Each structure stands twice: as structure tokens, then as C-alpha cells.
């Protein structure tokens, strides 16, 4: 059971690092995808309530915090699973 916990923690760390580095490896595609998502969200907001003024929101993803939270949650879920069995 211990090897499962370690492989789960390592997998979580690797996945978090990959999800944070892939956009840096392909900045042009990332920008294009971000622009498409932005356009879609603006169109959806306009269709829902056209009288509301648009607000610009900048989203910042704290990758270090995501990594720490991912590891902590992985350990907690595995401990709960291990204690329940």
C-alpha cells in the first residue's frame, strides 16, 4: 500500500508540473487557446446580459500553491483510503 501512496504523490507532482510547463513550451498555441476561450466567454456573457458593462479580469495561477495543494490533497485522500480499508 505504501508504494501506491508514493506513486500517487509522484504522479500528482509530475502532472502538476506538466500542466504548468506545457503552456510555456507552446506559447503561440497557448495564446490562441486563451484568445478563443476569452472570445467564447465574452460572447456568452453578452448573450446572457447585454446591458452589463464588461469587466476585465486577470487570472493568475499560483503554480507553487497548486503543487503544494495537490501533494497535500493526494496524501490526505490516500490516508483516508488506507484507513478506511
JSON list of C-alpha atoms in Angstrom, two decimals:
[
{"chain": "A", "resi": 1, "resn": "UNK", "atom": "CA", "xyz": [0.00, 0.00, 0.00]},
{"chain": "A", "resi": 2, "resn": "UNK", "atom": "CA", "xyz": [2.89, 2.34, 0.72]},
{"chain": "A", "resi": 3, "resn": "UNK", "atom": "CA", "xyz": [4.14, 2.12, -2.88]},
{"chain": "A", "resi": 4, "resn": "UNK", "atom": "CA", "xyz": [0.69, 3.17, -4.10]},
{"chain": "A", "resi": 5, "resn": "UNK", "atom": "CA", "xyz": [0.82, 6.31, -1.95]},
{"chain": "A", "resi": 6, "resn": "UNK", "atom": "CA", "xyz": [4.28, 7.21, -3.22]},
{"chain": "A", "resi": 7, "resn": "UNK", "atom": "CA", "xyz": [3.38, 6.58, -6.85]},
{"chain": "A", "resi": 8, "resn": "UNK", "atom": "CA", "xyz": [0.24, 8.67, -6.38]},
{"chain": "A", "resi": 9, "resn": "UNK", "atom": "CA", "xyz": [2.21, 11.55, -4.87]},
{"chain": "A", "resi": 10, "resn": "UNK", "atom": "CA", "xyz": [4.86, 11.40, -7.59]},
{"chain": "A", "resi": 11, "resn": "UNK", "atom": "CA", "xyz": [2.17, 11.18, -10.28]},
{"chain": "A", "resi": 12, "resn": "UNK", "atom": "CA", "xyz": [0.42, 14.20, -8.81]},
{"chain": "A", "resi": 13, "resn": "UNK", "atom": "CA", "xyz": [3.63, 16.22, -8.78]},
{"chain": "A", "resi": 14, "resn": "UNK", "atom": "CA", "xyz": [4.52, 15.22, -12.35]},
{"chain": "A", "resi": 15, "resn": "UNK", "atom": "CA", "xyz": [1.01, 16.03, -13.61]},
{"chain": "A", "resi": 16, "resn": "UNK", "atom": "CA", "xyz": [1.04, 19.43, -11.92]},
{"chain": "A", "resi": 17, "resn": "UNK", "atom": "CA", "xyz": [4.46, 20.26, -13.34]},
{"chain": "A", "resi": 18, "resn": "UNK", "atom": "CA", "xyz": [3.41, 19.15, -16.83]},
{"chain": "A", "resi": 19, "resn": "UNK", "atom": "CA", "xyz": [0.22, 21.20, -16.72]},
{"chain": "A", "resi": 20, "resn": "UNK", "atom": "CA", "xyz": [2.26, 24.24, -15.76]},
{"chain": "A", "resi": 21, "resn": "UNK", "atom": "CA", "xyz": [5.15, 23.78, -18.22]},
{"chain": "A", "resi": 22, "resn": "UNK", "atom": "CA", "xyz": [3.31, 22.73, -21.39]},
{"chain": "A", "resi": 23, "resn": "UNK", "atom": "CA", "xyz": [1.88, 26.24, -21.96]},
{"chain": "A", "resi": 24, "resn": "UNK", "atom": "CA", "xyz": [5.42, 27.64, -21.68]},
{"chain": "A", "resi": 25, "resn": "UNK", "atom": "CA", "xyz": [6.69, 25.19, -24.29]},
{"chain": "A", "resi": 26, "resn": "UNK", "atom": "CA", "xyz": [3.98, 26.15, -26.79]},
{"chain": "A", "resi": 27, "resn": "UNK", "atom": "CA", "xyz": [3.29, 29.86, -26.19]},
{"chain": "A", "resi": 28, "resn": "UNK", "atom": "CA", "xyz": [1.66, 30.52, -29.58]},
{"chain": "A", "resi": 29, "resn": "UNK", "atom": "CA", "xyz": [-0.88, 27.71, -29.23]},
{"chain": "A", "resi": 30, "resn": "UNK", "atom": "CA", "xyz": [-1.49, 28.70, -25.62]},
{"chain": "A", "resi": 31, "resn": "UNK", "atom": "CA", "xyz": [-2.19, 32.29, -26.64]},
{"chain": "A", "resi": 32, "resn": "UNK", "atom": "CA", "xyz": [-4.53, 31.11, -29.39]},
{"chain": "A", "resi": 33, "resn": "UNK", "atom": "CA", "xyz": [-6.44, 28.84, -27.00]},
{"chain": "A", "resi": 34, "resn": "UNK", "atom": "CA", "xyz": [-6.62, 31.63, -24.41]},
{"chain": "A", "resi": 35, "resn": "UNK", "atom": "CA", "xyz": [-7.97, 34.04, -27.03]},
{"chain": "A", "resi": 36, "resn": "UNK", "atom": "CA", "xyz": [-10.61, 31.54, -28.19]},
{"chain": "A", "resi": 37, "resn": "UNK", "atom": "CA", "xyz": [-11.71, 30.91, -24.61]},
{"chain": "A", "resi": 38, "resn": "UNK", "atom": "CA", "xyz": [-11.84, 34.65, -23.93]},
{"chain": "A", "resi": 39, "resn": "UNK", "atom": "CA", "xyz": [-13.93, 35.28, -27.05]},
{"chain": "A", "resi": 40, "resn": "UNK", "atom": "CA", "xyz": [-16.29, 32.45, -26.13]},
{"chain": "A", "resi": 41, "resn": "UNK", "atom": "CA", "xyz": [-16.75, 33.77, -22.60]},
{"chain": "A", "resi": 42, "resn": "UNK", "atom": "CA", "xyz": [-17.32, 37.33, -23.81]},
{"chain": "A", "resi": 43, "resn": "UNK", "atom": "CA", "xyz": [-19.91, 36.12, -26.32]},
{"chain": "A", "resi": 44, "resn": "UNK", "atom": "CA", "xyz": [-21.63, 34.05, -23.63]},
{"chain": "A", "resi": 45, "resn": "UNK", "atom": "CA", "xyz": [-21.68, 37.00, -21.23]},
{"chain": "A", "resi": 46, "resn": "UNK", "atom": "CA", "xyz": [-23.04, 39.34, -23.92]},
{"chain": "A", "resi": 47, "resn": "UNK", "atom": "CA", "xyz": [-25.77, 36.88, -24.85]},
{"chain": "A", "resi": 48, "resn": "UNK", "atom": "CA", "xyz": [-26.78, 36.44, -21.22]},
{"chain": "A", "resi": 49, "resn": "UNK", "atom": "CA", "xyz": [-26.94, 40.09, -20.14]},
{"chain": "A", "resi": 50, "resn": "UNK", "atom": "CA", "xyz": [-26.15, 42.63, -22.88]},
{"chain": "A", "resi": 51, "resn": "UNK", "atom": "CA", "xyz": [-26.75, 45.66, -20.62]},
{"chain": "A", "resi": 52, "resn": "UNK", "atom": "CA", "xyz": [-23.97, 44.82, -18.16]},
{"chain": "A", "resi": 53, "resn": "UNK", "atom": "CA", "xyz": [-20.65, 46.60, -18.78]},
{"chain": "A", "resi": 54, "resn": "UNK", "atom": "CA", "xyz": [-17.71, 44.33, -19.45]},
{"chain": "A", "resi": 55, "resn": "UNK", "atom": "CA", "xyz": [-15.06, 43.95, -16.78]},
{"chain": "A", "resi": 56, "resn": "UNK", "atom": "CA", "xyz": [-11.54, 42.83, -17.47]},
{"chain": "A", "resi": 57, "resn": "UNK", "atom": "CA", "xyz": [-10.32, 40.20, -15.05]},
{"chain": "A", "resi": 58, "resn": "UNK", "atom": "CA", "xyz": [-6.77, 38.95, -14.99]},
{"chain": "A", "resi": 59, "resn": "UNK", "atom": "CA", "xyz": [-6.40, 35.43, -13.67]},
{"chain": "A", "resi": 60, "resn": "UNK", "atom": "CA", "xyz": [-3.16, 34.38, -12.02]},
{"chain": "A", "resi": 61, "resn": "UNK", "atom": "CA", "xyz": [-2.44, 30.72, -11.27]},
{"chain": "A", "resi": 62, "resn": "UNK", "atom": "CA", "xyz": [-0.04, 30.21, -8.39]},
{"chain": "A", "resi": 63, "resn": "UNK", "atom": "CA", "xyz": [1.71, 27.07, -9.61]},
{"chain": "A", "resi": 64, "resn": "UNK", "atom": "CA", "xyz": [3.67, 26.59, -6.39]},
{"chain": "A", "resi": 65, "resn": "UNK", "atom": "CA", "xyz": [0.48, 26.72, -4.38]},
{"chain": "A", "resi": 66, "resn": "UNK", "atom": "CA", "xyz": [-1.16, 24.33, -6.82]},
{"chain": "A", "resi": 67, "resn": "UNK", "atom": "CA", "xyz": [1.74, 21.91, -6.42]},
{"chain": "A", "resi": 68, "resn": "UNK", "atom": "CA", "xyz": [1.61, 22.05, -2.63]},
{"chain": "A", "resi": 69, "resn": "UNK", "atom": "CA", "xyz": [-2.19, 21.71, -2.55]},
{"chain": "A", "resi": 70, "resn": "UNK", "atom": "CA", "xyz": [-2.01, 18.79, -4.97]},
{"chain": "A", "resi": 71, "resn": "UNK", "atom": "CA", "xyz": [0.51, 16.92, -2.82]},
{"chain": "A", "resi": 72, "resn": "UNK", "atom": "CA", "xyz": [-1.40, 17.63, 0.40]},
{"chain": "A", "resi": 73, "resn": "UNK", "atom": "CA", "xyz": [-4.72, 16.54, -1.10]},
{"chain": "A", "resi": 74, "resn": "UNK", "atom": "CA", "xyz": [-3.15, 13.41, -2.57]},
{"chain": "A", "resi": 75, "resn": "UNK", "atom": "CA", "xyz": [-1.67, 12.44, 0.77]},
{"chain": "A", "resi": 76, "resn": "UNK", "atom": "CA", "xyz": [-4.96, 13.13, 2.59]},
{"chain": "A", "resi": 77, "resn": "UNK", "atom": "CA", "xyz": [-7.05, 11.14, 0.12]},
{"chain": "A", "resi": 78, "resn": "UNK", "atom": "CA", "xyz": [-4.64, 8.23, 0.22]},
{"chain": "A", "resi": 79, "resn": "UNK", "atom": "CA", "xyz": [-4.53, 8.25, 4.02]},
{"chain": "A", "resi": 80, "resn": "UNK", "atom": "CA", "xyz": [-8.32, 8.28, 4.20]},
{"chain": "A", "resi": 81, "resn": "UNK", "atom": "CA", "xyz": [-8.48, 5.42, 1.70]},
{"chain": "A", "resi": 82, "resn": "UNK", "atom": "CA", "xyz": [-5.83, 3.47, 3.60]},
{"chain": "A", "resi": 83, "resn": "UNK", "atom": "CA", "xyz": [-7.53, 4.00, 6.98]},
{"chain": "A", "resi": 84, "resn": "UNK", "atom": "CA", "xyz": [-10.94, 3.05, 5.56]},
{"chain": "A", "resi": 85, "resn": "UNK", "atom": "CA", "xyz": [-9.69, -0.31, 4.26]}
]
